[in-house]
């Protein structure tokens, strides 16, 4: 099986994915890390030097390669991955893939993202908390149509990492 975690930036995909993979004895792959390793450059530098369109093209290529070749993995995606280049369709058409949307509220995302902005080119320029909340609200509204196509939706607000992982194991197995 391939368990794919999707959701907005800072929704906990990588942290939860790593714990879930360990618990299930699956390989863990973070798509952004995979891109950085293969492109030999941090995501923020890819955005800066090659542009977002190049990043989206590579993101889609690596995602489609991974889901067609790999088995028994937990794969966490960058927040934008489900929303470009028919990636969500590819996920839904992969028989052995189960996707989960880790859903967090705007307030939770703002409080986490304001501390982690530097590494995220899409929000690094936003200066105030109100500006960040407004950006996330609009962005999430657009992206929700893709995220909500996931096979499962798990709300993460007010839950510990272990509680979320337990819920995922119960939902997925
Ligand atoms: C992006 C999210 C990032 C990374 C890139 C673009 C997005 O990943 O892929 O900066 O479009 O939401 P995280 O969701 O892990 O922050």
PDB file of C-alpha atoms and ligand atoms in Angstrom:
ATOM      1  CA  UNK A   1       0.000   0.000   0.000  1.00  0.00           C
ATOM      2  CA  UNK A   2       0.942   3.633  -0.396  1.00  0.00           C
ATOM      3  CA  UNK A   3      -0.418   5.993   2.247  1.00  0.00           C
ATOM      4  CA  UNK A   4      -0.338   9.566   1.055  1.00  0.00           C
ATOM      5  CA  UNK A   5      -0.699  12.470   3.484  1.00  0.00           C
ATOM      6  CA  UNK A   6      -1.949  15.722   2.034  1.00  0.00           C
ATOM      7  CA  UNK A   7      -2.911  19.053   3.550  1.00  0.00           C
ATOM      8  CA  UNK A   8      -1.956  22.681   3.905  1.00  0.00           C
ATOM      9  CA  UNK A   9       1.553  23.859   4.810  1.00  0.00           C
ATOM     10  CA  UNK A  10       2.303  23.153   8.486  1.00  0.00           C
ATOM     11  CA  UNK A  11      -0.611  20.753   8.914  1.00  0.00           C
ATOM     12  CA  UNK A  12       1.787  18.113  10.280  1.00  0.00           C
ATOM     13  CA  UNK A  13       2.134  15.861   7.207  1.00  0.00           C
ATOM     14  CA  UNK A  14       5.842  15.155   7.631  1.00  0.00           C
ATOM     15  CA  UNK A  15       5.801  14.732  11.409  1.00  0.00           C
ATOM     16  CA  UNK A  16       2.754  12.482  11.381  1.00  0.00           C
ATOM     17  CA  UNK A  17       3.986  10.610   8.292  1.00  0.00           C
ATOM     18  CA  UNK A  18       7.284   9.764   9.942  1.00  0.00           C
ATOM     19  CA  UNK A  19       5.590   8.383  13.085  1.00  0.00           C
ATOM     20  CA  UNK A  20       2.982   6.485  11.046  1.00  0.00           C
ATOM     21  CA  UNK A  21       5.640   4.886   8.829  1.00  0.00           C
ATOM     22  CA  UNK A  22       7.629   3.750  11.845  1.00  0.00           C
ATOM     23  CA  UNK A  23       4.553   2.268  13.478  1.00  0.00           C
ATOM     24  CA  UNK A  24       3.605   0.375  10.326  1.00  0.00           C
ATOM     25  CA  UNK A  25       7.155  -0.572   9.430  1.00  0.00           C
ATOM     26  CA  UNK A  26       6.818   1.206   6.098  1.00  0.00           C
ATOM     27  CA  UNK A  27       9.384   3.373   4.344  1.00  0.00           C
ATOM     28  CA  UNK A  28       8.784   7.106   4.838  1.00  0.00           C
ATOM     29  CA  UNK A  29       9.285   9.573   2.009  1.00  0.00           C
ATOM     30  CA  UNK A  30       8.711  13.307   2.198  1.00  0.00           C
ATOM     31  CA  UNK A  31       8.173  14.525  -1.364  1.00  0.00           C
ATOM     32  CA  UNK A  32       9.874  17.907  -0.737  1.00  0.00           C
ATOM     33  CA  UNK A  33      12.951  16.146   0.698  1.00  0.00           C
ATOM     34  CA  UNK A  34      12.938  13.796  -2.286  1.00  0.00           C
ATOM     35  CA  UNK A  35      12.804  16.763  -4.671  1.00  0.00           C
ATOM     36  CA  UNK A  36      15.607  18.553  -2.791  1.00  0.00           C
ATOM     37  CA  UNK A  37      17.804  15.448  -2.905  1.00  0.00           C
ATOM     38  CA  UNK A  38      17.228  14.882  -6.609  1.00  0.00           C
ATOM     39  CA  UNK A  39      17.466  18.532  -7.618  1.00  0.00           C
ATOM     40  CA  UNK A  40      20.381  19.103  -5.212  1.00  0.00           C
ATOM     41  CA  UNK A  41      18.822  22.337  -3.965  1.00  0.00           C
ATOM     42  CA  UNK A  42      16.443  23.449  -1.174  1.00  0.00           C
ATOM     43  CA  UNK A  43      12.834  24.025  -2.300  1.00  0.00           C
ATOM     44  CA  UNK A  44      13.147  27.738  -1.437  1.00  0.00           C
ATOM     45  CA  UNK A  45      16.157  28.028  -3.801  1.00  0.00           C
ATOM     46  CA  UNK A  46      14.305  26.161  -6.577  1.00  0.00           C
ATOM     47  CA  UNK A  47      11.501  28.738  -6.272  1.00  0.00           C
ATOM     48  CA  UNK A  48      14.036  31.593  -6.265  1.00  0.00           C
ATOM     49  CA  UNK A  49      16.311  30.505  -9.088  1.00  0.00           C
ATOM     50  CA  UNK A  50      14.113  28.364 -11.340  1.00  0.00           C
ATOM     51  CA  UNK A  51      10.627  29.588 -10.478  1.00  0.00           C
ATOM     52  CA  UNK A  52       7.425  27.982  -9.244  1.00  0.00           C
ATOM     53  CA  UNK A  53       6.449  26.504 -12.621  1.00  0.00           C
ATOM     54  CA  UNK A  54       9.683  24.504 -12.745  1.00  0.00           C
ATOM     55  CA  UNK A  55       9.067  23.346  -9.148  1.00  0.00           C
ATOM     56  CA  UNK A  56       5.497  22.235  -9.938  1.00  0.00           C
ATOM     57  CA  UNK A  57       6.719  20.303 -12.984  1.00  0.00           C
ATOM     58  CA  UNK A  58       9.360  18.452 -10.970  1.00  0.00           C
ATOM     59  CA  UNK A  59       6.976  17.919  -8.047  1.00  0.00           C
ATOM     60  CA  UNK A  60       4.511  16.234 -10.385  1.00  0.00           C
ATOM     61  CA  UNK A  61       7.163  14.110 -12.118  1.00  0.00           C
ATOM     62  CA  UNK A  62       8.641  12.813  -8.852  1.00  0.00           C
ATOM     63  CA  UNK A  63       5.214  12.182  -7.320  1.00  0.00           C
ATOM     64  CA  UNK A  64       4.018  10.184 -10.316  1.00  0.00           C
ATOM     65  CA  UNK A  65       7.285   8.242 -10.430  1.00  0.00           C
ATOM     66  CA  UNK A  66       7.090   7.373  -6.724  1.00  0.00           C
ATOM     67  CA  UNK A  67       3.477   6.229  -6.769  1.00  0.00           C
ATOM     68  CA  UNK A  68       4.023   4.097  -9.855  1.00  0.00           C
ATOM     69  CA  UNK A  69       7.197   2.399  -8.555  1.00  0.00           C
ATOM     70  CA  UNK A  70       7.147   2.241  -4.793  1.00  0.00           C
ATOM     71  CA  UNK A  71       5.127   0.048  -2.464  1.00  0.00           C
ATOM     72  CA  UNK A  72       4.690   0.032   1.296  1.00  0.00           C
ATOM     73  CA  UNK A  73       5.492   3.666   1.779  1.00  0.00           C
ATOM     74  CA  UNK A  74       4.052   6.558   3.691  1.00  0.00           C
ATOM     75  CA  UNK A  75       4.447   9.572   1.435  1.00  0.00           C
ATOM     76  CA  UNK A  76       3.860  13.115   2.645  1.00  0.00           C
ATOM     77  CA  UNK A  77       3.317  15.766   0.011  1.00  0.00           C
ATOM     78  CA  UNK A  78       3.962  19.496  -0.047  1.00  0.00           C
ATOM     79  CA  UNK A  79       0.815  21.568   0.474  1.00  0.00           C
ATOM     80  CA  UNK A  80       0.443  22.451  -3.210  1.00  0.00           C
ATOM     81  CA  UNK A  81       1.129  19.032  -4.702  1.00  0.00           C
ATOM     82  CA  UNK A  82      -2.504  17.792  -4.881  1.00  0.00           C
ATOM     83  CA  UNK A  83      -3.573  21.006  -6.618  1.00  0.00           C
ATOM     84  CA  UNK A  84      -1.443  20.947  -9.798  1.00  0.00           C
ATOM     85  CA  UNK A  85      -0.881  18.903 -12.945  1.00  0.00           C
ATOM     86  CA  UNK A  86      -3.642  16.331 -12.349  1.00  0.00           C
ATOM     87  CA  UNK A  87      -1.645  15.006  -9.380  1.00  0.00           C
ATOM     88  CA  UNK A  88      -4.752  14.309  -7.313  1.00  0.00           C
ATOM     89  CA  UNK A  89      -6.255  12.389 -10.219  1.00  0.00           C
ATOM     90  CA  UNK A  90      -3.071  10.311 -10.476  1.00  0.00           C
ATOM     91  CA  UNK A  91      -3.287   9.539  -6.752  1.00  0.00           C
ATOM     92  CA  UNK A  92      -6.944   8.542  -6.997  1.00  0.00           C
ATOM     93  CA  UNK A  93      -6.233   6.367 -10.038  1.00  0.00           C
ATOM     94  CA  UNK A  94      -3.447   4.454  -8.290  1.00  0.00           C
ATOM     95  CA  UNK A  95      -5.183   1.353  -6.993  1.00  0.00           C
ATOM     96  CA  UNK A  96      -2.935   0.755  -4.004  1.00  0.00           C
ATOM     97  CA  UNK A  97      -2.799   4.375  -2.865  1.00  0.00           C
ATOM     98  CA  UNK A  98      -4.891   5.705   0.007  1.00  0.00           C
ATOM     99  CA  UNK A  99      -4.841   9.449   0.524  1.00  0.00           C
ATOM    100  CA  UNK A 100      -5.609  11.237   3.768  1.00  0.00           C
ATOM    101  CA  UNK A 101      -6.263  14.944   4.192  1.00  0.00           C
ATOM    102  CA  UNK A 102      -4.858  16.149   7.509  1.00  0.00           C
ATOM    103  CA  UNK A 103      -7.234  18.996   8.199  1.00  0.00           C
ATOM    104  CA  UNK A 104      -6.240  21.839  10.513  1.00  0.00           C
ATOM    105  CA  UNK A 105      -8.079  25.084  11.281  1.00  0.00           C
ATOM    106  CA  UNK A 106      -6.893  28.462   9.992  1.00  0.00           C
ATOM    107  CA  UNK A 107      -5.995  29.528  13.566  1.00  0.00           C
ATOM    108  CA  UNK A 108      -3.783  26.451  14.027  1.00  0.00           C
ATOM    109  CA  UNK A 109      -2.106  26.959  10.666  1.00  0.00           C
ATOM    110  CA  UNK A 110      -1.420  30.653  11.391  1.00  0.00           C
ATOM    111  CA  UNK A 111       0.134  29.927  14.782  1.00  0.00           C
ATOM    112  CA  UNK A 112       2.423  27.258  13.302  1.00  0.00           C
ATOM    113  CA  UNK A 113       3.251  28.966  10.021  1.00  0.00           C
ATOM    114  CA  UNK A 114       4.264  32.283  11.561  1.00  0.00           C
ATOM    115  CA  UNK A 115       7.162  30.452  13.239  1.00  0.00           C
ATOM    116  CA  UNK A 116       8.128  28.521  10.105  1.00  0.00           C
ATOM    117  CA  UNK A 117       7.735  31.092   7.354  1.00  0.00           C
ATOM    118  CA  UNK A 118      11.354  31.370   6.215  1.00  0.00           C
ATOM    119  CA  UNK A 119      11.507  27.980   4.535  1.00  0.00           C
ATOM    120  CA  UNK A 120       8.174  28.487   2.772  1.00  0.00           C
ATOM    121  CA  UNK A 121       8.448  30.775  -0.241  1.00  0.00           C
ATOM    122  CA  UNK A 122       4.690  31.213  -0.638  1.00  0.00           C
ATOM    123  CA  UNK A 123       4.250  32.877   2.763  1.00  0.00           C
ATOM    124  CA  UNK A 124       7.718  34.156   3.672  1.00  0.00           C
ATOM    125  CA  UNK A 125       6.872  37.694   2.489  1.00  0.00           C
ATOM    126  CA  UNK A 126       3.743  38.074   4.667  1.00  0.00           C
ATOM    127  CA  UNK A 127       4.540  40.271   7.638  1.00  0.00           C
ATOM    128  CA  UNK A 128       1.549  40.324   9.989  1.00  0.00           C
ATOM    129  CA  UNK A 129      -0.554  37.600  11.621  1.00  0.00           C
ATOM    130  CA  UNK A 130      -3.696  39.159  10.117  1.00  0.00           C
ATOM    131  CA  UNK A 131      -2.095  39.111   6.673  1.00  0.00           C
ATOM    132  CA  UNK A 132      -1.131  35.483   7.138  1.00  0.00           C
ATOM    133  CA  UNK A 133      -4.645  34.534   8.306  1.00  0.00           C
ATOM    134  CA  UNK A 134      -6.203  36.276   5.303  1.00  0.00           C
ATOM    135  CA  UNK A 135      -3.801  34.603   2.870  1.00  0.00           C
ATOM    136  CA  UNK A 136      -4.384  31.141   4.381  1.00  0.00           C
ATOM    137  CA  UNK A 137      -8.173  31.560   4.418  1.00  0.00           C
ATOM    138  CA  UNK A 138      -8.262  32.388   0.682  1.00  0.00           C
ATOM    139  CA  UNK A 139      -5.659  29.822  -0.270  1.00  0.00           C
ATOM    140  CA  UNK A 140      -7.332  27.062   1.717  1.00  0.00           C
ATOM    141  CA  UNK A 141     -10.648  27.894   0.104  1.00  0.00           C
ATOM    142  CA  UNK A 142      -9.089  27.335  -3.340  1.00  0.00           C
ATOM    143  CA  UNK A 143      -7.137  24.269  -2.338  1.00  0.00           C
ATOM    144  CA  UNK A 144      -9.921  22.648  -0.331  1.00  0.00           C
ATOM    145  CA  UNK A 145     -11.567  21.374  -3.501  1.00  0.00           C
ATOM    146  CA  UNK A 146      -8.485  19.216  -4.123  1.00  0.00           C
ATOM    147  CA  UNK A 147      -7.804  18.238  -0.516  1.00  0.00           C
ATOM    148  CA  UNK A 148     -11.393  17.136  -0.025  1.00  0.00           C
ATOM    149  CA  UNK A 149     -11.048  14.578  -2.827  1.00  0.00           C
ATOM    150  CA  UNK A 150      -8.833  12.497  -0.502  1.00  0.00           C
ATOM    151  CA  UNK A 151     -10.094   9.058   0.472  1.00  0.00           C
ATOM    152  CA  UNK A 152     -10.143  10.056   4.153  1.00  0.00           C
ATOM    153  CA  UNK A 153     -10.244  13.317   6.070  1.00  0.00           C
ATOM    154  CA  UNK A 154      -8.777  13.466   9.575  1.00  0.00           C
ATOM    155  CA  UNK A 155      -9.158  16.598  11.719  1.00  0.00           C
ATOM    156  CA  UNK A 156      -6.035  17.316  13.703  1.00  0.00           C
ATOM    157  CA  UNK A 157      -6.977  20.288  15.897  1.00  0.00           C
ATOM    158  CA  UNK A 158      -6.604  19.646  19.625  1.00  0.00           C
ATOM    159  CA  UNK A 159      -5.129  16.180  19.107  1.00  0.00           C
ATOM    160  CA  UNK A 160      -1.638  14.992  20.009  1.00  0.00           C
ATOM    161  CA  UNK A 161       0.625  13.512  17.341  1.00  0.00           C
ATOM    162  CA  UNK A 162       0.094  10.048  18.822  1.00  0.00           C
ATOM    163  CA  UNK A 163      -3.689  10.444  18.855  1.00  0.00           C
ATOM    164  CA  UNK A 164      -3.629  11.437  15.180  1.00  0.00           C
ATOM    165  CA  UNK A 165      -1.443   8.471  14.281  1.00  0.00           C
ATOM    166  CA  UNK A 166      -3.726   6.093  16.233  1.00  0.00           C
ATOM    167  CA  UNK A 167      -6.726   7.506  14.385  1.00  0.00           C
ATOM    168  CA  UNK A 168      -4.943   7.023  11.071  1.00  0.00           C
ATOM    169  CA  UNK A 169      -4.032   3.428  11.855  1.00  0.00           C
ATOM    170  CA  UNK A 170      -7.650   2.667  12.801  1.00  0.00           C
ATOM    171  CA  UNK A 171      -8.976   4.434   9.704  1.00  0.00           C
ATOM    172  CA  UNK A 172      -6.505   2.944   7.271  1.00  0.00           C
ATOM    173  CA  UNK A 173      -6.223  -0.667   8.372  1.00  0.00           C
TER     174      UNK A 173
HETATM  175  C1  LIG B   1       4.072  24.455  -0.851  1.00  0.00           C
HETATM  176  C2  LIG B   1       4.296  23.760   0.308  1.00  0.00           C
HETATM  177  C3  LIG B   1       5.640  23.352   0.744  1.00  0.00           C
HETATM  178  C4  LIG B   1       6.569  23.186  -0.464  1.00  0.00           C
HETATM  179  C5  LIG B   1       6.551  24.432  -1.291  1.00  0.00           C
HETATM  180  C6  LIG B   1       5.157  24.797  -1.806  1.00  0.00           C
HETATM  181  C7  LIG B   1       2.672  24.831  -1.206  1.00  0.00           C
HETATM  182  O1  LIG B   1       5.570  22.131   1.467  1.00  0.00           O
HETATM  183  O2  LIG B   1       6.183  22.080  -1.238  1.00  0.00           O
HETATM  184  O3  LIG B   1       7.072  25.469  -0.511  1.00  0.00           O
HETATM  185  O4  LIG B   1       2.419  25.175  -2.372  1.00  0.00           O
HETATM  186  O5  LIG B   1       1.810  24.768  -0.298  1.00  0.00           O
HETATM  187  P1  LIG B   1       4.923  21.999   2.962  1.00  0.00           P
HETATM  188  O6  LIG B   1       3.456  21.782   2.810  1.00  0.00           O
HETATM  189  O7  LIG B   1       5.616  20.811   3.543  1.00  0.00           O
HETATM  190  O8  LIG B   1       5.251  23.267   3.670  1.00  0.00           O
END
